[in-house]
Amino acid sequence: MIKLFAANWKMHKTRAEARQTAAELAKLAAATLPQGREVLIIPPFTAIDAAVDGIAGAKNFHVGAQDFYPATHGAFTGEVSPAMLLDAGAAYALTGHSERRHVLGESDAFVGQKTAFGLAAGLKVILCVGEKIEERQAGQLQAVLTRQIRAGLADVPADTAPDAISLAYEPVWAIGTGLVAGPAEIVEAHALVRGLLAEKFGAAAGEIRILYGGSVKPDNAAEIIALDNVDGVLVGGASLKADDFSRIVLA
Ligand code: 13P
């Protein structure tokens, strides 16, 4: 499976900054990117085309979006459609990032609606899931992942191409906190995710990428990426500087 190294820039970077960071990253990592790896830059909407410019066709580099609205067009002030993202040069999009669930109040059902709509529109979708610390402490890891994944995939066709859908396990308590989940915790959660994917996709679940996200840094990336069922990483803070992120991508 080709491992995916994704940089979620969240609400950071102007167009000029995005173009420059993407170009620097391509310069640092494109020529030496190991076989079996690809890189995804996920800037804010306004900088998608600038990041596309920045990577300027670097091999195995892609650009994605952080979100979208599940409709082709219409009276949805402030929203952006999958077709608009594809037009701007994004090939991928996230759904259900924990900040959208917990800061913007998105429900499991709405995340599911987006996931199915984005795939149907031709985006590759990365469905993000993960438990809050109080849920983990209450022994609800499996229940939370089951609920989020079943709802997230409810309307996704079972014959979806395995390279079109990925999952990202991001424990909320490890995002932006410096608290990385330990290897055993990551392996346990990723095995649960793989099992839930098999419920939906059968044998093809083995070809679907499961990314880990939450305080991934240059000094822990190699260990994380080598764990069972870890098919990539989704990186926030340590993806903002080309130098840091290139060390993750090349780890
Ligand atoms: P950090 O890498 O800053 O913890 O963020 C993780 C994340 O939310 C990526 O989507």
PDB file of C-alpha atoms and ligand atoms in Angstrom:
ATOM      1  CA  MET A   1       0.000   0.000   0.000  1.00  0.00           C
ATOM      2  CA  ILE A   2       1.269   3.486  -0.827  1.00  0.00           C
ATOM      3  CA  LYS A   3       1.678   5.442   2.410  1.00  0.00           C
ATOM      4  CA  LEU A   4       0.146   8.897   2.518  1.00  0.00           C
ATOM      5  CA  PHE A   5       1.862  11.786   4.291  1.00  0.00           C
ATOM      6  CA  ALA A   6      -0.722  14.536   4.671  1.00  0.00           C
ATOM      7  CA  ALA A   7      -0.134  18.111   5.856  1.00  0.00           C
ATOM      8  CA  ASN A   8      -3.259  19.718   7.325  1.00  0.00           C
ATOM      9  CA  TRP A   9      -2.438  23.413   7.423  1.00  0.00           C
ATOM     10  CA  LYS A  10      -5.745  24.240   9.157  1.00  0.00           C
ATOM     11  CA  MET A  11      -6.330  28.040   9.232  1.00  0.00           C
ATOM     12  CA  HIS A  12      -2.741  28.993   8.479  1.00  0.00           C
ATOM     13  CA  LYS A  13      -0.963  30.592   5.525  1.00  0.00           C
ATOM     14  CA  THR A  14      -1.671  33.279   2.976  1.00  0.00           C
ATOM     15  CA  ARG A  15      -1.476  32.416  -0.696  1.00  0.00           C
ATOM     16  CA  ALA A  16       2.139  33.574  -0.938  1.00  0.00           C
ATOM     17  CA  GLU A  17       3.116  31.587   2.160  1.00  0.00           C
ATOM     18  CA  ALA A  18       1.350  28.483   0.853  1.00  0.00           C
ATOM     19  CA  ARG A  19       3.050  28.712  -2.527  1.00  0.00           C
ATOM     20  CA  GLN A  20       6.445  29.155  -0.882  1.00  0.00           C
ATOM     21  CA  THR A  21       6.070  26.357   1.673  1.00  0.00           C
ATOM     22  CA  ALA A  22       4.736  23.937  -0.958  1.00  0.00           C
ATOM     23  CA  ALA A  23       7.608  24.799  -3.296  1.00  0.00           C
ATOM     24  CA  GLU A  24      10.182  24.390  -0.512  1.00  0.00           C
ATOM     25  CA  LEU A  25       8.710  21.052   0.469  1.00  0.00           C
ATOM     26  CA  ALA A  26       8.775  19.805  -3.114  1.00  0.00           C
ATOM     27  CA  LYS A  27      12.389  20.926  -3.391  1.00  0.00           C
ATOM     28  CA  LEU A  28      13.381  19.189  -0.147  1.00  0.00           C
ATOM     29  CA  ALA A  29      11.484  15.938  -0.620  1.00  0.00           C
ATOM     30  CA  ALA A  30      10.227  15.252  -4.165  1.00  0.00           C
ATOM     31  CA  ALA A  31      13.453  13.899  -5.654  1.00  0.00           C
ATOM     32  CA  THR A  32      14.270  11.733  -2.632  1.00  0.00           C
ATOM     33  CA  LEU A  33      10.773  10.576  -1.709  1.00  0.00           C
ATOM     34  CA  PRO A  34      11.079   6.852  -0.961  1.00  0.00           C
ATOM     35  CA  GLN A  35       9.154   4.414  -3.173  1.00  0.00           C
ATOM     36  CA  GLY A  36       5.685   3.686  -1.863  1.00  0.00           C
ATOM     37  CA  ARG A  37       5.034   7.133  -0.401  1.00  0.00           C
ATOM     38  CA  GLU A  38       2.978  10.115  -1.507  1.00  0.00           C
ATOM     39  CA  VAL A  39       2.513  13.593  -0.099  1.00  0.00           C
ATOM     40  CA  LEU A  40      -0.695  15.572   0.297  1.00  0.00           C
ATOM     41  CA  ILE A  41      -0.836  19.280   1.166  1.00  0.00           C
ATOM     42  CA  ILE A  42      -4.153  20.481   2.598  1.00  0.00           C
ATOM     43  CA  PRO A  43      -4.188  24.297   2.737  1.00  0.00           C
ATOM     44  CA  PRO A  44      -7.125  26.616   3.443  1.00  0.00           C
ATOM     45  CA  PHE A  45      -9.540  27.012   0.490  1.00  0.00           C
ATOM     46  CA  THR A  46      -8.039  30.365  -0.502  1.00  0.00           C
ATOM     47  CA  ALA A  47      -4.564  28.882  -0.984  1.00  0.00           C
ATOM     48  CA  ILE A  48      -5.412  25.653  -2.828  1.00  0.00           C
ATOM     49  CA  ASP A  49      -4.382  26.925  -6.248  1.00  0.00           C
ATOM     50  CA  ALA A  50      -1.296  28.599  -4.776  1.00  0.00           C
ATOM     51  CA  ALA A  51      -0.186  25.277  -3.264  1.00  0.00           C
ATOM     52  CA  VAL A  52      -0.830  23.572  -6.614  1.00  0.00           C
ATOM     53  CA  ASP A  53       1.453  26.208  -8.195  1.00  0.00           C
ATOM     54  CA  GLY A  54       4.022  25.624  -5.464  1.00  0.00           C
ATOM     55  CA  ILE A  55       4.345  21.891  -6.020  1.00  0.00           C
ATOM     56  CA  ALA A  56       4.397  22.518  -9.798  1.00  0.00           C
ATOM     57  CA  GLY A  57       3.897  18.926 -10.815  1.00  0.00           C
ATOM     58  CA  ALA A  58       6.296  17.375  -8.249  1.00  0.00           C
ATOM     59  CA  LYS A  59       5.905  13.620  -8.639  1.00  0.00           C
ATOM     60  CA  ASN A  60       3.610  11.964  -6.064  1.00  0.00           C
ATOM     61  CA  PHE A  61       2.632  15.334  -4.553  1.00  0.00           C
ATOM     62  CA  HIS A  62      -1.060  16.251  -4.330  1.00  0.00           C
ATOM     63  CA  VAL A  63      -3.238  19.030  -2.932  1.00  0.00           C
ATOM     64  CA  GLY A  64      -6.473  18.635  -0.985  1.00  0.00           C
ATOM     65  CA  ALA A  65      -9.125  20.621   0.879  1.00  0.00           C
ATOM     66  CA  GLN A  66     -10.097  20.637   4.541  1.00  0.00           C
ATOM     67  CA  ASP A  67     -13.855  20.550   4.031  1.00  0.00           C
ATOM     68  CA  PHE A  68     -16.719  21.112   1.565  1.00  0.00           C
ATOM     69  CA  TYR A  69     -20.497  21.310   1.471  1.00  0.00           C
ATOM     70  CA  PRO A  70     -22.480  18.334   0.166  1.00  0.00           C
ATOM     71  CA  ALA A  71     -24.346  20.012  -2.710  1.00  0.00           C
ATOM     72  CA  THR A  72     -23.446  20.882  -6.291  1.00  0.00           C
ATOM     73  CA  HIS A  73     -24.379  24.577  -5.949  1.00  0.00           C
ATOM     74  CA  GLY A  74     -27.063  26.759  -4.423  1.00  0.00           C
ATOM     75  CA  ALA A  75     -27.926  29.136  -1.631  1.00  0.00           C
ATOM     76  CA  PHE A  76     -25.305  27.976   0.899  1.00  0.00           C
ATOM     77  CA  THR A  77     -23.555  31.188   1.913  1.00  0.00           C
ATOM     78  CA  GLY A  78     -19.957  30.636   2.892  1.00  0.00           C
ATOM     79  CA  GLU A  79     -19.756  27.119   1.529  1.00  0.00           C
ATOM     80  CA  VAL A  80     -17.716  25.490  -1.250  1.00  0.00           C
ATOM     81  CA  SER A  81     -18.699  22.517  -3.418  1.00  0.00           C
ATOM     82  CA  PRO A  82     -16.584  19.492  -4.379  1.00  0.00           C
ATOM     83  CA  ALA A  83     -16.655  20.597  -8.041  1.00  0.00           C
ATOM     84  CA  MET A  84     -15.207  23.982  -7.026  1.00  0.00           C
ATOM     85  CA  LEU A  85     -12.396  22.225  -5.165  1.00  0.00           C
ATOM     86  CA  LEU A  86     -11.615  19.941  -8.085  1.00  0.00           C
ATOM     87  CA  ASP A  87     -11.601  23.021 -10.332  1.00  0.00           C
ATOM     88  CA  ALA A  88      -9.113  24.730  -7.983  1.00  0.00           C
ATOM     89  CA  GLY A  89      -6.781  21.717  -8.183  1.00  0.00           C
ATOM     90  CA  ALA A  90      -7.714  19.745  -5.061  1.00  0.00           C
ATOM     91  CA  ALA A  91      -7.912  15.984  -5.571  1.00  0.00           C
ATOM     92  CA  TYR A  92      -8.628  15.065  -1.943  1.00  0.00           C
ATOM     93  CA  ALA A  93     -10.728  16.422   0.920  1.00  0.00           C
ATOM     94  CA  LEU A  94     -11.086  15.737   4.624  1.00  0.00           C
ATOM     95  CA  THR A  95     -14.437  15.037   6.235  1.00  0.00           C
ATOM     96  CA  GLY A  96     -15.214  14.919   9.934  1.00  0.00           C
ATOM     97  CA  HIS A  97     -12.016  16.478  11.243  1.00  0.00           C
ATOM     98  CA  SER A  98     -12.335  16.742  15.014  1.00  0.00           C
ATOM     99  CA  GLU A  99     -12.247  20.536  14.840  1.00  0.00           C
ATOM    100  CA  ARG A 100     -15.277  20.460  12.528  1.00  0.00           C
ATOM    101  CA  ARG A 101     -17.049  17.993  14.794  1.00  0.00           C
ATOM    102  CA  HIS A 102     -16.237  19.684  18.085  1.00  0.00           C
ATOM    103  CA  VAL A 103     -15.657  23.375  17.256  1.00  0.00           C
ATOM    104  CA  LEU A 104     -18.165  23.729  14.399  1.00  0.00           C
ATOM    105  CA  GLY A 105     -20.668  21.192  15.743  1.00  0.00           C
ATOM    106  CA  GLU A 106     -20.875  18.793  12.777  1.00  0.00           C
ATOM    107  CA  SER A 107     -22.895  15.650  13.500  1.00  0.00           C
ATOM    108  CA  ASP A 108     -21.969  12.083  12.584  1.00  0.00           C
ATOM    109  CA  ALA A 109     -24.845  12.089  10.091  1.00  0.00           C
ATOM    110  CA  PHE A 110     -23.685  15.287   8.361  1.00  0.00           C
ATOM    111  CA  VAL A 111     -20.131  13.938   8.144  1.00  0.00           C
ATOM    112  CA  GLY A 112     -21.589  10.824   6.527  1.00  0.00           C
ATOM    113  CA  GLN A 113     -23.568  12.896   4.055  1.00  0.00           C
ATOM    114  CA  LYS A 114     -20.415  14.789   3.091  1.00  0.00           C
ATOM    115  CA  THR A 115     -18.298  11.658   2.772  1.00  0.00           C
ATOM    116  CA  ALA A 116     -20.710  10.002   0.341  1.00  0.00           C
ATOM    117  CA  PHE A 117     -21.295  13.208  -1.617  1.00  0.00           C
ATOM    118  CA  GLY A 118     -17.604  14.031  -1.969  1.00  0.00           C
ATOM    119  CA  LEU A 119     -16.778  10.547  -3.231  1.00  0.00           C
ATOM    120  CA  ALA A 120     -19.638  10.642  -5.730  1.00  0.00           C
ATOM    121  CA  ALA A 121     -18.380  14.016  -6.948  1.00  0.00           C
ATOM    122  CA  GLY A 122     -14.922  12.605  -7.674  1.00  0.00           C
ATOM    123  CA  LEU A 123     -12.903  13.705  -4.652  1.00  0.00           C
ATOM    124  CA  LYS A 124     -10.755  11.263  -2.742  1.00  0.00           C
ATOM    125  CA  VAL A 125     -12.067  11.538   0.798  1.00  0.00           C
ATOM    126  CA  ILE A 126     -10.254  11.127   4.101  1.00  0.00           C
ATOM    127  CA  LEU A 127     -12.838  10.480   6.827  1.00  0.00           C
ATOM    128  CA  CYS A 128     -11.451  11.529  10.216  1.00  0.00           C
ATOM    129  CA  VAL A 129     -12.516   9.853  13.442  1.00  0.00           C
ATOM    130  CA  GLY A 130     -11.293   9.795  17.017  1.00  0.00           C
ATOM    131  CA  GLU A 131     -12.336   9.815  20.644  1.00  0.00           C
ATOM    132  CA  LYS A 132     -12.188  12.576  23.247  1.00  0.00           C
ATOM    133  CA  ILE A 133     -10.183  11.979  26.409  1.00  0.00           C
ATOM    134  CA  GLU A 134     -13.308  11.541  28.551  1.00  0.00           C
ATOM    135  CA  GLU A 135     -14.617   8.935  26.106  1.00  0.00           C
ATOM    136  CA  ARG A 136     -11.322   7.023  26.242  1.00  0.00           C
ATOM    137  CA  GLN A 137     -11.294   7.176  30.043  1.00  0.00           C
ATOM    138  CA  ALA A 138     -14.863   5.882  30.129  1.00  0.00           C
ATOM    139  CA  GLY A 139     -13.840   2.848  28.047  1.00  0.00           C
ATOM    140  CA  GLN A 140     -15.751   4.074  24.996  1.00  0.00           C
ATOM    141  CA  LEU A 141     -13.013   3.918  22.339  1.00  0.00           C
ATOM    142  CA  GLN A 142     -14.627   1.085  20.422  1.00  0.00           C
ATOM    143  CA  ALA A 143     -18.130   2.530  20.758  1.00  0.00           C
ATOM    144  CA  VAL A 144     -17.048   5.952  19.488  1.00  0.00           C
ATOM    145  CA  LEU A 145     -15.100   4.596  16.516  1.00  0.00           C
ATOM    146  CA  THR A 146     -17.960   2.248  15.652  1.00  0.00           C
ATOM    147  CA  ARG A 147     -20.509   5.068  15.743  1.00  0.00           C
ATOM    148  CA  GLN A 148     -18.375   7.520  13.771  1.00  0.00           C
ATOM    149  CA  ILE A 149     -17.324   5.016  11.109  1.00  0.00           C
ATOM    150  CA  ARG A 150     -20.746   3.418  10.615  1.00  0.00           C
ATOM    151  CA  ALA A 151     -22.367   6.848  10.259  1.00  0.00           C
ATOM    152  CA  GLY A 152     -19.481   8.225   8.213  1.00  0.00           C
ATOM    153  CA  LEU A 153     -19.725   5.417   5.687  1.00  0.00           C
ATOM    154  CA  ALA A 154     -23.497   4.830   5.834  1.00  0.00           C
ATOM    155  CA  ASP A 155     -24.196   6.090   2.310  1.00  0.00           C
ATOM    156  CA  VAL A 156     -20.848   5.180   0.760  1.00  0.00           C
ATOM    157  CA  PRO A 157     -21.216   2.383  -1.828  1.00  0.00           C
ATOM    158  CA  ALA A 158     -19.587  -0.886  -0.754  1.00  0.00           C
ATOM    159  CA  ASP A 159     -17.827  -1.095  -4.130  1.00  0.00           C
ATOM    160  CA  THR A 160     -16.034   2.262  -3.693  1.00  0.00           C
ATOM    161  CA  ALA A 161     -12.475   2.072  -5.037  1.00  0.00           C
ATOM    162  CA  PRO A 162     -10.176   1.472  -2.050  1.00  0.00           C
ATOM    163  CA  ASP A 163      -7.839   4.281  -3.127  1.00  0.00           C
ATOM    164  CA  ALA A 164     -10.717   6.802  -3.116  1.00  0.00           C
ATOM    165  CA  ILE A 165     -11.472   6.516   0.592  1.00  0.00           C
ATOM    166  CA  SER A 166      -9.086   6.706   3.531  1.00  0.00           C
ATOM    167  CA  LEU A 167      -9.675   6.864   7.258  1.00  0.00           C
ATOM    168  CA  ALA A 168      -7.719   9.015   9.670  1.00  0.00           C
ATOM    169  CA  TYR A 169      -7.636   8.037  13.336  1.00  0.00           C
ATOM    170  CA  GLU A 170      -6.975  11.200  15.313  1.00  0.00           C
ATOM    171  CA  PRO A 171      -7.543  10.899  19.066  1.00  0.00           C
ATOM    172  CA  VAL A 172      -8.829  14.352  20.014  1.00  0.00           C
ATOM    173  CA  TRP A 173      -6.637  14.433  23.120  1.00  0.00           C
ATOM    174  CA  ALA A 174      -3.486  14.060  20.982  1.00  0.00           C
ATOM    175  CA  ILE A 175      -4.248  16.887  18.543  1.00  0.00           C
ATOM    176  CA  GLY A 176      -2.078  19.945  19.057  1.00  0.00           C
ATOM    177  CA  THR A 177      -1.259  18.885  22.605  1.00  0.00           C
ATOM    178  CA  GLY A 178       2.132  17.250  22.172  1.00  0.00           C
ATOM    179  CA  LEU A 179       0.543  14.103  23.643  1.00  0.00           C
ATOM    180  CA  VAL A 180       1.093  11.456  20.997  1.00  0.00           C
ATOM    181  CA  ALA A 181      -0.836   8.209  21.401  1.00  0.00           C
ATOM    182  CA  GLY A 182       1.513   5.379  22.367  1.00  0.00           C
ATOM    183  CA  PRO A 183       2.304   2.568  19.917  1.00  0.00           C
ATOM    184  CA  ALA A 184      -0.054   0.123  21.653  1.00  0.00           C
ATOM    185  CA  GLU A 185      -2.876   2.653  21.624  1.00  0.00           C
ATOM    186  CA  ILE A 186      -2.361   3.388  17.931  1.00  0.00           C
ATOM    187  CA  VAL A 187      -2.187  -0.308  17.007  1.00  0.00           C
ATOM    188  CA  GLU A 188      -5.341  -1.075  19.010  1.00  0.00           C
ATOM    189  CA  ALA A 189      -7.344   1.770  17.461  1.00  0.00           C
ATOM    190  CA  HIS A 190      -6.147   1.069  13.914  1.00  0.00           C
ATOM    191  CA  ALA A 191      -7.082  -2.606  14.258  1.00  0.00           C
ATOM    192  CA  LEU A 192     -10.576  -1.542  15.355  1.00  0.00           C
ATOM    193  CA  VAL A 193     -10.799   0.797  12.340  1.00  0.00           C
ATOM    194  CA  ARG A 194      -9.667  -1.997  10.003  1.00  0.00           C
ATOM    195  CA  GLY A 195     -12.347  -4.298  11.413  1.00  0.00           C
ATOM    196  CA  LEU A 196     -15.048  -1.659  10.941  1.00  0.00           C
ATOM    197  CA  LEU A 197     -13.885  -1.082   7.362  1.00  0.00           C
ATOM    198  CA  ALA A 198     -14.154  -4.834   6.736  1.00  0.00           C
ATOM    199  CA  GLU A 199     -17.801  -4.724   7.918  1.00  0.00           C
ATOM    200  CA  LYS A 200     -18.491  -2.304   5.095  1.00  0.00           C
ATOM    201  CA  PHE A 201     -16.024  -3.195   2.351  1.00  0.00           C
ATOM    202  CA  GLY A 202     -15.157  -6.843   2.979  1.00  0.00           C
ATOM    203  CA  ALA A 203     -11.759  -7.935   1.702  1.00  0.00           C
ATOM    204  CA  ALA A 204     -11.144  -4.548   0.027  1.00  0.00           C
ATOM    205  CA  ALA A 205     -10.824  -3.074   3.548  1.00  0.00           C
ATOM    206  CA  GLY A 206      -7.254  -4.371   3.536  1.00  0.00           C
ATOM    207  CA  GLU A 207      -6.404  -1.933   0.740  1.00  0.00           C
ATOM    208  CA  ILE A 208      -7.889   1.158   2.401  1.00  0.00           C
ATOM    209  CA  ARG A 209      -5.398   3.504   4.011  1.00  0.00           C
ATOM    210  CA  ILE A 210      -5.688   4.277   7.700  1.00  0.00           C
ATOM    211  CA  LEU A 211      -3.713   7.368   8.727  1.00  0.00           C
ATOM    212  CA  TYR A 212      -2.706   8.333  12.253  1.00  0.00           C
ATOM    213  CA  GLY A 213      -2.912  11.964  13.359  1.00  0.00           C
ATOM    214  CA  GLY A 214      -2.122  13.724  16.634  1.00  0.00           C
ATOM    215  CA  SER A 215       1.204  15.348  17.513  1.00  0.00           C
ATOM    216  CA  VAL A 216       3.186  13.576  14.795  1.00  0.00           C
ATOM    217  CA  LYS A 217       6.664  15.171  14.706  1.00  0.00           C
ATOM    218  CA  PRO A 218       9.941  14.550  12.866  1.00  0.00           C
ATOM    219  CA  ASP A 219      11.269  12.565  15.836  1.00  0.00           C
ATOM    220  CA  ASN A 220       8.321  10.162  16.216  1.00  0.00           C
ATOM    221  CA  ALA A 221       7.179   9.763  12.596  1.00  0.00           C
ATOM    222  CA  ALA A 222       9.390   6.804  11.679  1.00  0.00           C
ATOM    223  CA  GLU A 223       8.183   4.761  14.649  1.00  0.00           C
ATOM    224  CA  ILE A 224       4.514   5.573  14.023  1.00  0.00           C
ATOM    225  CA  ILE A 225       4.597   4.895  10.300  1.00  0.00           C
ATOM    226  CA  ALA A 226       6.096   1.439  10.898  1.00  0.00           C
ATOM    227  CA  LEU A 227       3.225   0.270  13.152  1.00  0.00           C
ATOM    228  CA  ASP A 228       0.697  -2.354  12.066  1.00  0.00           C
ATOM    229  CA  ASN A 229      -2.204  -0.916  10.064  1.00  0.00           C
ATOM    230  CA  VAL A 230      -0.647   2.568   9.886  1.00  0.00           C
ATOM    231  CA  ASP A 231      -0.736   3.563   6.239  1.00  0.00           C
ATOM    232  CA  GLY A 232       0.182   7.197   6.622  1.00  0.00           C
ATOM    233  CA  VAL A 233       0.023  10.228   8.874  1.00  0.00           C
ATOM    234  CA  LEU A 234      -2.089  13.381   9.056  1.00  0.00           C
ATOM    235  CA  VAL A 235       0.028  16.158  10.500  1.00  0.00           C
ATOM    236  CA  GLY A 236      -1.007  19.583  11.797  1.00  0.00           C
ATOM    237  CA  GLY A 237       1.544  21.732  13.620  1.00  0.00           C
ATOM    238  CA  ALA A 238       4.661  19.966  12.334  1.00  0.00           C
ATOM    239  CA  SER A 239       3.491  20.328   8.726  1.00  0.00           C
ATOM    240  CA  LEU A 240       3.606  24.111   8.666  1.00  0.00           C
ATOM    241  CA  LYS A 241       7.360  24.369   8.067  1.00  0.00           C
ATOM    242  CA  ALA A 242       8.739  22.660   4.983  1.00  0.00           C
ATOM    243  CA  ASP A 243      11.861  21.595   6.852  1.00  0.00           C
ATOM    244  CA  ASP A 244       9.923  19.814   9.644  1.00  0.00           C
ATOM    245  CA  PHE A 245       7.436  18.195   7.307  1.00  0.00           C
ATOM    246  CA  SER A 246      10.127  17.059   4.879  1.00  0.00           C
ATOM    247  CA  ARG A 247      11.783  15.221   7.778  1.00  0.00           C
ATOM    248  CA  ILE A 248       8.474  13.448   8.472  1.00  0.00           C
ATOM    249  CA  VAL A 249       7.930  12.568   4.825  1.00  0.00           C
ATOM    250  CA  LEU A 250      11.463  11.204   4.528  1.00  0.00           C
ATOM    251  CA  ALA A 251      11.496   9.557   7.995  1.00  0.00           C
TER     252      ALA A 251
HETATM  253  P1  13P B   1      -1.254  18.176  15.281  1.00  0.00           P
HETATM  254  O1  13P B   1      -0.292  17.438  14.408  1.00  0.00           O
HETATM  255  O2  13P B   1      -0.948  19.649  15.390  1.00  0.00           O
HETATM  256  O3  13P B   1      -1.467  17.498  16.595  1.00  0.00           O
HETATM  257  O4  13P B   1      -2.695  18.138  14.523  1.00  0.00           O
HETATM  258  C1  13P B   1      -3.186  16.915  14.105  1.00  0.00           C
HETATM  259  C2  13P B   1      -4.343  17.162  13.213  1.00  0.00           C
HETATM  260  O5  13P B   1      -5.401  17.596  13.651  1.00  0.00           O
HETATM  261  C3  13P B   1      -4.178  16.899  11.784  1.00  0.00           C
HETATM  262  O6  13P B   1      -5.404  16.912  11.118  1.00  0.00           O
END
